[in-house]
PDB file of C-alpha atoms in Angstrom:
ATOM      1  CA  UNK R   1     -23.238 183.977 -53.716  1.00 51.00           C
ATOM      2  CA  UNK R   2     -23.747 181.600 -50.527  1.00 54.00           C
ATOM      3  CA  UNK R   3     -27.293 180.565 -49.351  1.00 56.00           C
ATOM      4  CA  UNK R   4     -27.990 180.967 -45.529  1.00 57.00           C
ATOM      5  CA  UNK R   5     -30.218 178.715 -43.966  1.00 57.00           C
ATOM      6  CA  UNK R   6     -33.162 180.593 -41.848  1.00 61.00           C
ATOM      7  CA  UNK R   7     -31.648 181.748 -38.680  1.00 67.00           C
ATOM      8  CA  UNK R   8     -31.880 179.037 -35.995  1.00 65.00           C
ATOM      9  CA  UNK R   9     -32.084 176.455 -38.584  1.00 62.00           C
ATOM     10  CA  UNK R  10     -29.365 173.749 -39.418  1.00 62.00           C
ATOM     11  CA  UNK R  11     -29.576 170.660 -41.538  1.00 59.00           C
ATOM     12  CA  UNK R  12     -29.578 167.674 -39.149  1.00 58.00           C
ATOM     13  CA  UNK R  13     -28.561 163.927 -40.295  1.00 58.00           C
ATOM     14  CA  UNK R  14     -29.197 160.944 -38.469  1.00 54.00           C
ATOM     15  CA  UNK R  15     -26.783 158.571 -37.913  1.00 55.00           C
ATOM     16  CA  UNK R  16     -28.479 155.786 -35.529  1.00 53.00           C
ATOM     17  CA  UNK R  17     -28.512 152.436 -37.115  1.00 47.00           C
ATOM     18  CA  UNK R  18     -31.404 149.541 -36.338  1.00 42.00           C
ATOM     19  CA  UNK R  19     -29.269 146.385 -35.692  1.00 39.00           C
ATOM     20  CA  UNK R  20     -30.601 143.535 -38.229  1.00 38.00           C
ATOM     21  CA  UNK R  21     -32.597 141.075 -36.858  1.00 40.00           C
ATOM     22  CA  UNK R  22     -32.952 138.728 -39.487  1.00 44.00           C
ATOM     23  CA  UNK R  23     -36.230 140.265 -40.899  1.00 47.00           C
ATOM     24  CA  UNK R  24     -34.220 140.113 -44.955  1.00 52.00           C
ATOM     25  CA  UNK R  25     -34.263 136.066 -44.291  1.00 52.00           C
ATOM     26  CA  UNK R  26     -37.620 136.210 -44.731  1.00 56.00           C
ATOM     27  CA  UNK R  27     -37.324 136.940 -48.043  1.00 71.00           C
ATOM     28  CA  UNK R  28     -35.210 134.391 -48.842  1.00 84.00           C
ATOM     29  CA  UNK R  29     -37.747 131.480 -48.367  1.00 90.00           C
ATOM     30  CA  UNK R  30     -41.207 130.184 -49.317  1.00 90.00           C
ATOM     31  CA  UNK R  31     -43.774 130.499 -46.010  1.00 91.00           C
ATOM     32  CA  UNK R  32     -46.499 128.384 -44.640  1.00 91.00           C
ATOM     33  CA  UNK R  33     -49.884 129.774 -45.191  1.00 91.00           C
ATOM     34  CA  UNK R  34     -53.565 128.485 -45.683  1.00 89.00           C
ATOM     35  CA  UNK R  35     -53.958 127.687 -49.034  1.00 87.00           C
ATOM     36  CA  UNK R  36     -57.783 129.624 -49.444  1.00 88.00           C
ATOM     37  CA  UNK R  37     -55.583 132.607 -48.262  1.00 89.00           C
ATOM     38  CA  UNK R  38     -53.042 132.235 -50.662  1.00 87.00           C
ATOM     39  CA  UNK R  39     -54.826 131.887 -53.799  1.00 87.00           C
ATOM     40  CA  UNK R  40     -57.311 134.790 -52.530  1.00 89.00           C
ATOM     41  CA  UNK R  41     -53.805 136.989 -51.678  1.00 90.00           C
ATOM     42  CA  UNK R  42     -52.578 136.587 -55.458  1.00 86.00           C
ATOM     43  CA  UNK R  43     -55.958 136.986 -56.758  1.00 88.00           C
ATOM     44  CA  UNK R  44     -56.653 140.723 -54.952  1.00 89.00           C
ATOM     45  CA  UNK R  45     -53.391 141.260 -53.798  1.00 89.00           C
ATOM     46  CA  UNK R  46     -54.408 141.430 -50.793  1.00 91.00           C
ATOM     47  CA  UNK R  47     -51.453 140.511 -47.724  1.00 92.00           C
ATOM     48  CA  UNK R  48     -51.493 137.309 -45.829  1.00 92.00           C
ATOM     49  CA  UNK R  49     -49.887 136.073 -42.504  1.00 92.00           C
ATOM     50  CA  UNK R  50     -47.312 133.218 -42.991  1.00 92.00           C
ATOM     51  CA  UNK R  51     -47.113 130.772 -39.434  1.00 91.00           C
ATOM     52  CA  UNK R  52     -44.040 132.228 -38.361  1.00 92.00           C
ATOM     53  CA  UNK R  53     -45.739 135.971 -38.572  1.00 91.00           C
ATOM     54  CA  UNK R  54     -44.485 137.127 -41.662  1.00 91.00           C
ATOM     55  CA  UNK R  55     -47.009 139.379 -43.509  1.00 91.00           C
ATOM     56  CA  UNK R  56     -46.502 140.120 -47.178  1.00 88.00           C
ATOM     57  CA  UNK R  57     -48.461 140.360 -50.299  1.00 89.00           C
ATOM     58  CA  UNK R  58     -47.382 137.218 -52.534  1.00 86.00           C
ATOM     59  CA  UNK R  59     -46.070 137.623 -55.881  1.00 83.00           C
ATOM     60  CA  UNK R  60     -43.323 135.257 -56.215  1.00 80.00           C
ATOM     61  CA  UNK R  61     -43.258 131.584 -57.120  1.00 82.00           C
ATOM     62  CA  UNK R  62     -42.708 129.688 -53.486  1.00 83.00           C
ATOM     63  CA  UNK R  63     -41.367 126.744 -55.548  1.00 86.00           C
ATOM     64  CA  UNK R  64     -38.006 128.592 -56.366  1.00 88.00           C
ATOM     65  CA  UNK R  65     -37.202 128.729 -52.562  1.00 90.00           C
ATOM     66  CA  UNK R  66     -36.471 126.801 -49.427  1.00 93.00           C
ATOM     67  CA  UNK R  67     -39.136 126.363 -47.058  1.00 92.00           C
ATOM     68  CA  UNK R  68     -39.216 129.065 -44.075  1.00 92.00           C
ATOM     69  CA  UNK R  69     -37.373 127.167 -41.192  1.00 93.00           C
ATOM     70  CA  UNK R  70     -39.276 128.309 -38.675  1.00 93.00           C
ATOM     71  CA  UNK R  71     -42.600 127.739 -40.775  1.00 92.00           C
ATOM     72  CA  UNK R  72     -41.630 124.428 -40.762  1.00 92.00           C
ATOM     73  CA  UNK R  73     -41.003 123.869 -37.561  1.00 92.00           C
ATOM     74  CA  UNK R  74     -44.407 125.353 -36.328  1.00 92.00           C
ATOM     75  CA  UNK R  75     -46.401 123.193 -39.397  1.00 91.00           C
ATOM     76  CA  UNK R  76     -44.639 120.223 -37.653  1.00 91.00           C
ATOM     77  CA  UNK R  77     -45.726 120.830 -34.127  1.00 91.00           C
ATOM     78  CA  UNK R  78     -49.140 121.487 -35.398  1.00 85.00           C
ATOM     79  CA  UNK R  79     -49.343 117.983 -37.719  1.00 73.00           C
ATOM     80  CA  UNK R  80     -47.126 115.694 -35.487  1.00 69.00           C
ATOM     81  CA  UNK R  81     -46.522 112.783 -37.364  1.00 61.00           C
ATOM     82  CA  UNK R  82     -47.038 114.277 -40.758  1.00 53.00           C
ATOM     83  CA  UNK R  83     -44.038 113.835 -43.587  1.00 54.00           C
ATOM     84  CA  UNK R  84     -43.111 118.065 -43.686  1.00 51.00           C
ATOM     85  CA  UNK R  85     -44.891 118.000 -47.481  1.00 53.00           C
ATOM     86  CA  UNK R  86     -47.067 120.971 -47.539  1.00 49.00           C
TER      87      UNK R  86
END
């Protein structure tokens, strides 16, 4: 026995891809954000907003990664003469 969709129906996939912009990188490294904001984030796991825009809930240790690039690059604009240590 066969089963017929309704009539006028048909089953419909999707094929269109999003072209990767990078947005997985961000997982990959440790982000700039105020410390308050941090500690209040993994206390109520509640979201925060890294510099570079990135907006996550924190749950990992940031020591096991490299420093967000771009992070960095923004901290060091903002603290001009400062040695990068966060």
């Amino acid at each position: 026995m066969s089963t017929q969709l309704t009539p006028g129906a048909e089953t419909v996939v999707d094929e269109r891809t999003k072209p990767s912009l990078g947005d997985g990188d961000h997982e990959r490294f440790s982000h700039y954000v105020p410390k308050d904001k941090l500690t209040e984030a993994m206390v109520m796991g509640t979201p925060v907003v890294a510099l570079c825009g990135k907006v996550w809930v924190p749950s990992r240790d940031p020591e096991r990664f490299p420093v967000c690039p771009e992070c960095k690059e923004i901290w060091d604009s903002l603290n001009p003469g400062d040695d990068g240590e966060e």
